[in-house]
XYZ file of C-alpha atoms in Angstrom:
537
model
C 13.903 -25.616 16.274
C 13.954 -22.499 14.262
C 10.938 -20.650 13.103
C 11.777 -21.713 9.598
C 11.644 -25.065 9.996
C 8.405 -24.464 12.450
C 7.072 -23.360 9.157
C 7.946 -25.145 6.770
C 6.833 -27.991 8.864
C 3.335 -26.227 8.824
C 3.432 -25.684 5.308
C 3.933 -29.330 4.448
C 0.649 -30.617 7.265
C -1.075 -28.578 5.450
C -0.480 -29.564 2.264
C -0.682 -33.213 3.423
C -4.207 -32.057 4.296
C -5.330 -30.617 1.536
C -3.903 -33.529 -0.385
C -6.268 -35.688 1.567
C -9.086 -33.822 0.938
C -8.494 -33.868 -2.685
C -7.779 -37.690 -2.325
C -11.223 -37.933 -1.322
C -12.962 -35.456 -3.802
C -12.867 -32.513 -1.373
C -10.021 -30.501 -3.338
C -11.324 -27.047 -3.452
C -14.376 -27.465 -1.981
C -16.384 -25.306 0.500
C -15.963 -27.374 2.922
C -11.984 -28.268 2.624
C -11.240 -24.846 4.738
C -13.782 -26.182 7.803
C -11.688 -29.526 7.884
C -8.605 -28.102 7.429
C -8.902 -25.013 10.392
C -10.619 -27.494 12.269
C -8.468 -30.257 12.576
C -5.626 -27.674 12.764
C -7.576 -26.514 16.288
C -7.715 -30.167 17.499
C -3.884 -30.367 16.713
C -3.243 -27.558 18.919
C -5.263 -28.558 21.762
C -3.856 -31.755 21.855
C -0.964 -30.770 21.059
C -0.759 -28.364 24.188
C -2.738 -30.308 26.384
C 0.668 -32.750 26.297
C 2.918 -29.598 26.621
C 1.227 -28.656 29.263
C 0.745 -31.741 31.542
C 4.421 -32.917 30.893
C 5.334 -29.706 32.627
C 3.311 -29.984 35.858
C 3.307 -33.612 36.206
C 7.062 -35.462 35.995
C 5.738 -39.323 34.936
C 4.296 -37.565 32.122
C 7.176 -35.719 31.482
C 9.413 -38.952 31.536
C 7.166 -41.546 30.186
C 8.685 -42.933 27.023
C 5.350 -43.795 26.399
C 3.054 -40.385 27.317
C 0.195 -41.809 26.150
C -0.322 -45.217 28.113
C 1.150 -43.078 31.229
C -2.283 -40.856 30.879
C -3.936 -43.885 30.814
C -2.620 -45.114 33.616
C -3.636 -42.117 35.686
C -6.603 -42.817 38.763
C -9.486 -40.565 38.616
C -8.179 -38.683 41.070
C -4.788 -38.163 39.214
C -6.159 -37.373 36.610
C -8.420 -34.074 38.014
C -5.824 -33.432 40.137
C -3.284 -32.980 36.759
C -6.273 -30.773 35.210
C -6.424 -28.551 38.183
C -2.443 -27.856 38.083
C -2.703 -26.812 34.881
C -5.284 -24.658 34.792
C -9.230 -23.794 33.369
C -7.008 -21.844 30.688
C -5.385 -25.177 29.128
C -7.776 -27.579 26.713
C -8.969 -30.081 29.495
C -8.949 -33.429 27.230
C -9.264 -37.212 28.347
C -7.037 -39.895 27.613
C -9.544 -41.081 24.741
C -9.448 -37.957 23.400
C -5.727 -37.450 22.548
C -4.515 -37.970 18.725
C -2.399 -40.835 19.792
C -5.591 -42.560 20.951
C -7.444 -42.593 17.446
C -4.301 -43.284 15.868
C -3.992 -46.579 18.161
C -7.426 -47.514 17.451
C -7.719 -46.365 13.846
C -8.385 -49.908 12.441
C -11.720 -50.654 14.921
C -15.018 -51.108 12.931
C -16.751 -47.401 12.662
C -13.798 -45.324 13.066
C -15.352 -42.606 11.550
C -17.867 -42.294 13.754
C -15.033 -42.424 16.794
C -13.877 -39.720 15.243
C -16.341 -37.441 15.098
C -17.961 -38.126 18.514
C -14.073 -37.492 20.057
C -14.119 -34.267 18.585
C -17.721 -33.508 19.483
C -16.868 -33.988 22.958
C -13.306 -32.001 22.983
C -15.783 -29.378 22.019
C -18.368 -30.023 24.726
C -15.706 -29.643 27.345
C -14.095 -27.079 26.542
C -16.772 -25.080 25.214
C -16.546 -22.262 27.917
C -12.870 -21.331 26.947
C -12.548 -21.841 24.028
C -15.862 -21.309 21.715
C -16.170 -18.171 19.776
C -18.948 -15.542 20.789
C -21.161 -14.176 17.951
C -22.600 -10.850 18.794
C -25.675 -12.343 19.630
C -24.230 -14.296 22.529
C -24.146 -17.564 20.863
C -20.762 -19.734 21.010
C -20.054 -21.365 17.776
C -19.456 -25.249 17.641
C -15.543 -25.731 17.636
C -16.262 -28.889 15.619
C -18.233 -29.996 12.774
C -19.008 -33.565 11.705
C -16.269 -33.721 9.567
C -16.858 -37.446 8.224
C -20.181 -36.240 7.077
C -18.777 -34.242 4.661
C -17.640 -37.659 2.423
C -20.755 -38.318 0.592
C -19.450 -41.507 0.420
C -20.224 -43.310 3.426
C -17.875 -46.296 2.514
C -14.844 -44.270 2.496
C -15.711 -42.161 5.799
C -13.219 -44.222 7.941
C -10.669 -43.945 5.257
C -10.930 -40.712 4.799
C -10.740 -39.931 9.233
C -7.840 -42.302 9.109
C -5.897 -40.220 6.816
C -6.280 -37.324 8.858
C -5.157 -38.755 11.689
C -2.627 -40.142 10.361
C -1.146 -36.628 9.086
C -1.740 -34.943 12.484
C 0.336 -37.661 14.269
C 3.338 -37.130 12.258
C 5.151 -34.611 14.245
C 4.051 -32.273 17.459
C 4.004 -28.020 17.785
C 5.104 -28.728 21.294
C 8.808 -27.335 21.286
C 6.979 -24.461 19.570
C 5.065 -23.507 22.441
C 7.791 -21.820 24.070
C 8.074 -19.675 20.940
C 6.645 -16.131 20.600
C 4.521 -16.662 17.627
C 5.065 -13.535 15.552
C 5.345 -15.644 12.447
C 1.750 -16.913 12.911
C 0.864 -14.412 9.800
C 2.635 -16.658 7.386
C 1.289 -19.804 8.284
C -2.501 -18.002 8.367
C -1.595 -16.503 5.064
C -0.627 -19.735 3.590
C -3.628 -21.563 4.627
C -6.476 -19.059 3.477
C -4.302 -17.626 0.511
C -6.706 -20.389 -1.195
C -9.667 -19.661 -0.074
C -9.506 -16.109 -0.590
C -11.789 -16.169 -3.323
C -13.124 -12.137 -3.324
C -9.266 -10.952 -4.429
C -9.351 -8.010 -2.203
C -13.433 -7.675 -2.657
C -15.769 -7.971 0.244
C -14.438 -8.851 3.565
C -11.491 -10.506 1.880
C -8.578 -10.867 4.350
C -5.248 -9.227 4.418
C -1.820 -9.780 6.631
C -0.257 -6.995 8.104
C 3.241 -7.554 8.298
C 5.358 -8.516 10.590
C 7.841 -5.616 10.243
C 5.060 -2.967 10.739
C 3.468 -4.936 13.617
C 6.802 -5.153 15.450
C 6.906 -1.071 15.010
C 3.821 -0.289 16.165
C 3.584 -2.249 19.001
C 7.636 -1.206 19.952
C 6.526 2.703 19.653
C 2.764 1.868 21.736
C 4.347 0.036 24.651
C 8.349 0.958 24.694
C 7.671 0.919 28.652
C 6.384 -1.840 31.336
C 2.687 -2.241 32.001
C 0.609 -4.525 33.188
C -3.240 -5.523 33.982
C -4.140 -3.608 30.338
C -7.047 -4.035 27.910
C -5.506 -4.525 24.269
C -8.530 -4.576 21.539
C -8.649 -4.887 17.548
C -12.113 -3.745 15.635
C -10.807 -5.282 12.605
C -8.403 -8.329 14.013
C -7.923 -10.762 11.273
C -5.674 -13.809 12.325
C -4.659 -11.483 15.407
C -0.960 -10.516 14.206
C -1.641 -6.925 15.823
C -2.876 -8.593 18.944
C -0.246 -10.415 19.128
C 2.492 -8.169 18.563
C 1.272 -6.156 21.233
C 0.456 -8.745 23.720
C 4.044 -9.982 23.027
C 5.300 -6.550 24.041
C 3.488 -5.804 26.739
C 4.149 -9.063 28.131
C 1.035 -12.030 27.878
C 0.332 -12.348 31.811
C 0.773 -8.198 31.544
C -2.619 -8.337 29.658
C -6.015 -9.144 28.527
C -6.818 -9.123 24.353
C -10.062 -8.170 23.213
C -11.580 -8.122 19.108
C -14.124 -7.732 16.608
C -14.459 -9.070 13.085
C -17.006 -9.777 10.869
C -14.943 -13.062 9.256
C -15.389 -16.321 10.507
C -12.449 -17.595 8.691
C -10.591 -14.896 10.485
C -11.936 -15.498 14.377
C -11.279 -18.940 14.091
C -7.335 -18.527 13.337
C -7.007 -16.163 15.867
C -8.318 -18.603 18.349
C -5.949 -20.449 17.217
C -2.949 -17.766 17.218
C -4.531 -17.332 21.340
C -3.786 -21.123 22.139
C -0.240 -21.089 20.748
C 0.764 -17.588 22.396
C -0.613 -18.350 26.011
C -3.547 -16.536 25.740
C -6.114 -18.954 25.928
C -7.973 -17.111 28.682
C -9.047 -13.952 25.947
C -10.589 -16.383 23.732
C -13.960 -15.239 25.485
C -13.429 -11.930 24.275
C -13.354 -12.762 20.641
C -16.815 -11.585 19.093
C -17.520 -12.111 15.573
C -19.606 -9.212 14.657
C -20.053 -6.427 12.693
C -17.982 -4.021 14.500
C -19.584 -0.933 13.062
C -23.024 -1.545 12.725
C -23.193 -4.111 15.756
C -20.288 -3.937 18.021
C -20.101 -5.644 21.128
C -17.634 -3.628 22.979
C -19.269 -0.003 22.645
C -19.489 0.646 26.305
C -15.866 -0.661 26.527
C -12.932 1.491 26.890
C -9.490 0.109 26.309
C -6.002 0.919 26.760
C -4.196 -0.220 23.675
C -5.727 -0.358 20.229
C -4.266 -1.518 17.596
C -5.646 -2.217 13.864
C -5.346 -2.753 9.965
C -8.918 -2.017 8.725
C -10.601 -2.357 5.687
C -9.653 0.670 3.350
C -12.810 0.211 1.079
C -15.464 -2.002 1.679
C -19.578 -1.458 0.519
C -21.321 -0.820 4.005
C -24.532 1.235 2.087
C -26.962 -1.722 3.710
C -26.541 -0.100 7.222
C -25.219 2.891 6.282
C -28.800 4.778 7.487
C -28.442 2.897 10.585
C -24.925 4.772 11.640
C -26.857 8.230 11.947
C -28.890 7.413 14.428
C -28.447 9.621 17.290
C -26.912 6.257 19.418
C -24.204 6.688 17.125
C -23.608 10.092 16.887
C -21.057 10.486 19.641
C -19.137 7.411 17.895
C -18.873 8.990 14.693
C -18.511 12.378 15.169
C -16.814 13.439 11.585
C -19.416 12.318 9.648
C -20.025 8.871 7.337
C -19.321 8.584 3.745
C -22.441 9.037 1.398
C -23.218 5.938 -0.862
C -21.551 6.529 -4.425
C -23.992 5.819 -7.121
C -20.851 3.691 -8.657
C -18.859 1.525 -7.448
C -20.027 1.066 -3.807
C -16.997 -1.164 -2.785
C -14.890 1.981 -2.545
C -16.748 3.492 0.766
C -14.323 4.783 2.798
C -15.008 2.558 5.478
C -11.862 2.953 7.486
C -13.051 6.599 8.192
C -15.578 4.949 10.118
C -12.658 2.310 12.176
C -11.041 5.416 12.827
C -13.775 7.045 14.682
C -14.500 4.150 16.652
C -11.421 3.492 17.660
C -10.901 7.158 19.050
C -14.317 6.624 20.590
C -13.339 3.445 22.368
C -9.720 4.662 23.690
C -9.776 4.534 27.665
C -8.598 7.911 29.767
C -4.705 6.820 29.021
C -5.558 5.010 26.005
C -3.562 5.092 23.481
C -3.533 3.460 19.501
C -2.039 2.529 16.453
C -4.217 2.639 12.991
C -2.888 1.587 9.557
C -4.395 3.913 7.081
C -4.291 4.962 3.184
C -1.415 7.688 3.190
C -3.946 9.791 1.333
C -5.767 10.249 4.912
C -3.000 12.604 6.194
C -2.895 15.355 3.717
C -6.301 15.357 2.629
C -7.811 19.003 2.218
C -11.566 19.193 3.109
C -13.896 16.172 4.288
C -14.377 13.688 7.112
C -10.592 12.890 6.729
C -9.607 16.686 7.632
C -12.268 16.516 10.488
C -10.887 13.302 12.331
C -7.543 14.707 11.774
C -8.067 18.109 13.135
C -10.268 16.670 16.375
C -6.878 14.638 16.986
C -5.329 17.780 17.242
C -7.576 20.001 19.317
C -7.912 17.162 21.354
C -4.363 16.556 21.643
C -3.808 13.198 21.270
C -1.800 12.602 18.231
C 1.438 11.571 19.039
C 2.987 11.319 15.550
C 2.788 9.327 12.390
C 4.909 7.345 10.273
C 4.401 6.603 6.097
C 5.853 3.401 5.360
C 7.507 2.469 2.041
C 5.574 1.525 -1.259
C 4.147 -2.486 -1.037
C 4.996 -2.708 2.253
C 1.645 -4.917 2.015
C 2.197 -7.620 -0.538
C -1.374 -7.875 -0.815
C -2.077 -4.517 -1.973
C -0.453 -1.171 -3.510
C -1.836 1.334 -1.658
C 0.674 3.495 0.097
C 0.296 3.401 4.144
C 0.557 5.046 7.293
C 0.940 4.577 10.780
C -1.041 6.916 13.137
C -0.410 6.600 16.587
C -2.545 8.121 19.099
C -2.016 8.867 22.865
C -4.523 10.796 25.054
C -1.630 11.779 26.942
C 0.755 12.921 23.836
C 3.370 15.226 24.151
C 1.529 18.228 21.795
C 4.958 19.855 21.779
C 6.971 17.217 20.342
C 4.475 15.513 17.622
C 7.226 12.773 15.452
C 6.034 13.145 12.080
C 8.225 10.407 10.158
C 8.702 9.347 6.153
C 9.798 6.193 6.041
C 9.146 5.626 2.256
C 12.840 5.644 0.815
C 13.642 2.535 3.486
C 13.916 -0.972 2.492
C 14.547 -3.430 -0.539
C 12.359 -4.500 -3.155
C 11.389 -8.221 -3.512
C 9.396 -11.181 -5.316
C 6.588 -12.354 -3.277
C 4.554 -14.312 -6.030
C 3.104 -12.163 -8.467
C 3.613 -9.044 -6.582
C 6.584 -6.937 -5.053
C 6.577 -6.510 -1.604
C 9.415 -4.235 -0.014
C 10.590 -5.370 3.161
C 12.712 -3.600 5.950
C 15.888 -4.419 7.645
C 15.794 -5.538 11.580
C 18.522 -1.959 11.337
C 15.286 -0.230 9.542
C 12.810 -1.663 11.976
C 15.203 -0.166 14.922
C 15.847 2.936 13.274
C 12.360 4.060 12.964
C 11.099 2.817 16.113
C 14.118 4.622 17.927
C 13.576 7.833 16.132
C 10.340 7.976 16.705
C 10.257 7.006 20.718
C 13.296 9.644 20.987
C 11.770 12.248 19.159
C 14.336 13.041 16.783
C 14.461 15.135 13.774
C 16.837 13.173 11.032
C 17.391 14.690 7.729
C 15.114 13.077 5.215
C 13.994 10.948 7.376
C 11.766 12.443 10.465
C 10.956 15.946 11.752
C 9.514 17.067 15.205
C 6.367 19.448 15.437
C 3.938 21.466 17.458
C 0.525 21.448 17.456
C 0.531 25.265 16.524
C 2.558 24.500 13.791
C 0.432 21.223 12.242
C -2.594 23.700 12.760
C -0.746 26.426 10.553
C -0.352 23.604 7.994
C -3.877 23.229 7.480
C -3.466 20.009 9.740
C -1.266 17.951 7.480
C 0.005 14.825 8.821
C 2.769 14.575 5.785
C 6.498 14.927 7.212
C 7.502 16.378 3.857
C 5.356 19.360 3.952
C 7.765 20.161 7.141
C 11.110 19.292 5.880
C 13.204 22.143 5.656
C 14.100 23.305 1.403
C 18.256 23.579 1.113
C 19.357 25.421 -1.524
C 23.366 24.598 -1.647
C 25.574 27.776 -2.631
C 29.058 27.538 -4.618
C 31.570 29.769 -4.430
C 32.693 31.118 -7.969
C 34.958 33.553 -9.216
C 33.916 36.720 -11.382
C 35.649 35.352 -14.144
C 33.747 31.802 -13.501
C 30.402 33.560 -13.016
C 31.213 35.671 -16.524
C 32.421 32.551 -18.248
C 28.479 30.726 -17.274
C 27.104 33.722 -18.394
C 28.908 33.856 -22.168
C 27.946 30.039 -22.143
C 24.427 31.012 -21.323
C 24.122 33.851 -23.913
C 25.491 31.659 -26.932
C 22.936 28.564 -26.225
C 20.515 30.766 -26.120
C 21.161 32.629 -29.616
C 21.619 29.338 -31.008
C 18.046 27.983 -29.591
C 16.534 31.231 -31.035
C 18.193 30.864 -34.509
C 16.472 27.320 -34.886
C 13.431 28.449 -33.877
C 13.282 31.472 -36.382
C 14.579 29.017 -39.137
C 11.722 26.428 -37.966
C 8.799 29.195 -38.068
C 10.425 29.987 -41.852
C 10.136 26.551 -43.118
C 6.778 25.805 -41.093
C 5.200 29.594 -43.289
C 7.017 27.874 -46.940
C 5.385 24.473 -45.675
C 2.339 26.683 -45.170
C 2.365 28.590 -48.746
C 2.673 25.323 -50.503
C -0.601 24.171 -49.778
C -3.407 23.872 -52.311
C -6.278 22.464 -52.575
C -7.586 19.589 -54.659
């Protein structure tokens, strides 16, 4: 199956789910996004649970029937099937699969069935596959999701429905898929709940284009047994990008977010991309004021923060002298308007040089503005990632590259082992085509594009218009600018002409000029006459 019919198949559950909701009064409701995510989650698991088992265990595999096969399993076939396929896989029971309920959707209380299945999927796979808040505590993967039908009447109705949707077609052929589409599904699913438009810890979608490119210019070679970590990881597209790269057995993922909307689809994006076993590692927390992972050091980091966000409740907190290694540039004061434009991603950036391990290396989308700023925490970070040596290069996509917003972006990449010689400063900005996405333009790169940039850069090549190749010494003498244009070389093109050519331009010259001055003189005459005429009344 292709990806586009993988999503359009998504699209249409989930609008079958939403339609149910609204069916039973829950159409834009708080709660419709908890049913919705949720009973996405219990879609997956079961959904790889069968994957899974059918490839271990051959009666499963060949059943016509998969279900009554389970069923038919001893005790001791049955642990024996959960042991082959590993504490990483959702461990459910026979009662537990979707093609249970939907067998036994007409029994008195079926509601009730429902919600105690789901209560128990969570139970038992709690370990794995619960969310960590910074405190420690694990989140419950389910709710009571009858309970939120005021209506107890139409509770079983309402659970029927549901089930009903779910068993209308699997994910399983997807799960040999790499799942770099993920974004569009996630996007399509919260784009309706997004209610802040861009205001406090709204969520955005990098895309898929500038995820490929900077996880194909962070890891162009073979690695393996590396930490990969996201401050700021949204639905995980970085994360996944990366892990994709570097190879999923190759590596363990790691992230922060404050969003609960977000954490939850990225557990999700970890269960469809094999990487069930870092679901343990995903903290939702507030990464700068309370992050989990400060004694961490990783390997890869990769991240899309917040440009602008309001963080003046804990901004006091941040210059204590605990974090005064971490932030070594300095934190934004409070405006005394407009609050929501702190520069918070000055602060992402700082952490995330902070938390880089001895060969650590990164990738940071950022405002463009960040690279050629003249004074100011900006200028600070960006000169410490010279006299450190660890900036590698930088690349400033086109205009919209982000749907979502207009700001104009860059890449930084980092590497504590860069080449200070051969620093690939790259503008990308006159690549790609304009579209419709919605309401907004969006510009979106060619797969030739994509390749061009990420070959340039990992060559180091200097292409007219298009890239240039630096020193350290010679960013330094540019008062640290991270622009590629300020580097590009000025071409003044020289024609040959004859003397009689060159004294033909001149005579032209010389007569357009007499005539200019003419009208001028006879302008200044009529503007005096216009002047003289005046009187006053």
């Amino acid at each position: 199956m292709t990806d586009i019919n993988f999503i359009n198949q998504t699209k249409a559950l989930i609008d079958n789910l939403k339609s149910v909701c609204a069916n039973y009064g829950l159409g834009n409701d708080g709660n419709e996004f908890k049913i919705i995510t949720q009973v996405f989650l219990y879609k997956f698991l079961n959904d790889k649970f069968r994957y899974e088992a059918k490839k271990v265990n051959p009666t499963l595999a060949e059943a016509d029937n998969f279900q009554q096969a389970l069923e038919n399993l001893s005790e001791d076939e049955y642990n024996f099937l959960t042991v082959l396929i590993g504490a990483d896989i959702p461990q459910l029971r026979p009662q537990h699969m979707i093609t249970y309920l939907y067998n036994n959707q007409n029994q008195e209380d079926f509601a009730k069935l429902f919600d105690d299945t789901l209560r128990q999927i969570s139970l038992e796979n709690a370990e794995i596959f619960s969310i960590k808040s910074s405190s420690g505590a694990k989140d419950k993967m389910f709710d009571e999701l009858s309970q939120f039908i005021s209506d107890g009447s139409q509770r079983d109705a309402f659970c029927r429905a549901l089930v009903n949707k779910l068993f209308e077609f699997s994910f399983e052929k997807m799960f040999e898929e790499k799942y770099d589409f993920f974004a569009t599904i996630f996007e399509y699913l919260i784009k309706d709940y997004n209610t802040d438009s861009g205001g406090k810890y709204a969520e955005y979608y990098t895309p898929h284009a500038v995820a490929r490119i900077m996880a194909k210019i962070l890891a162009p070679d073979p690695v393996s047994g590396v930490k990969c970590y996201d401050p700021s990881a949204g639905s995980g597209t970085l994360l996944m990008s990366i892990a994709h790269q570097i190879g999923e057995e190759n590596c363990t993922i790691y992230s922060e977010d404050i969003s609960q909307k977000s954490s939850n689809m990225l557990r999700l994006n970890l269960v469809l991309n094999n990487l069930s076993h870092s679901i343990p590692n995903i903290i939702k927390t507030n990464t700068i004021a309370e992050p989990t992972y400060l004694n961490e050091k990783f390997d890869y980091i990769v991240s899309n923060p917040p440009f602008k966000l309001d963080f003046s409740d804990f901004r006091e907190d941040l210059q204590k002298d605990a974090f005064k290694d971490r932030f070594f540039a300095g934190i934004p004061n409070v405006p005394k308007t407009k609050k929501e434009s702190m520069a918070i991603y000055l602060m992402f950036i700082q952490h995330i040089m902070y938390s880089l391990s001895d060969k650590g290396k990164a990738a940071i989308v950022l405002p463009t503005g960040f690279i050629t700023a003249q004074s100011g925490i900006e200028k600070k970070i960006r000169q410490a990632m010279i006299e450190r040596g660890w900036l590698r290069g930088v690349v400033s996509m086109p205009s919209n590259i982000f749907a979502s917003t207009g700001t104009n972006v860059s890449v930084v990449f980092l590497d504590k082992n860069a080449d200070n010689e051969h620093i690939v400063l790259m503008d990308a900005s006159k690549l790609g085509t304009t579209v419709k996405d919605g309401k907004n333009q969006r510009t979106v790169l060619t797969q030739d594009e994509e390749e061009k940039i990420i070959e340039t850069f990992n060559n180091k090549e200097a292409v007219e218009d298009l890239s240039v190749v630096v020193s350290k010494e010679e960013i330094i003498a540019k008062n640290y600018s991270f622009s590629a244009g300020q580097y590009f070389e000025v071409k003044i093109e020289y024609v040959d002409i004859t003397p009689e050519e060159f004294q033909q331009k001149m005579n032209d010259f010389e007569t357009r000029l007499a005539t200019l001055f003419a009208e001028g003189n006879a302008l200044d005459q009529e503007i005096q006459k216009q002047l003289k005429g005046l009187k006053y009344e």
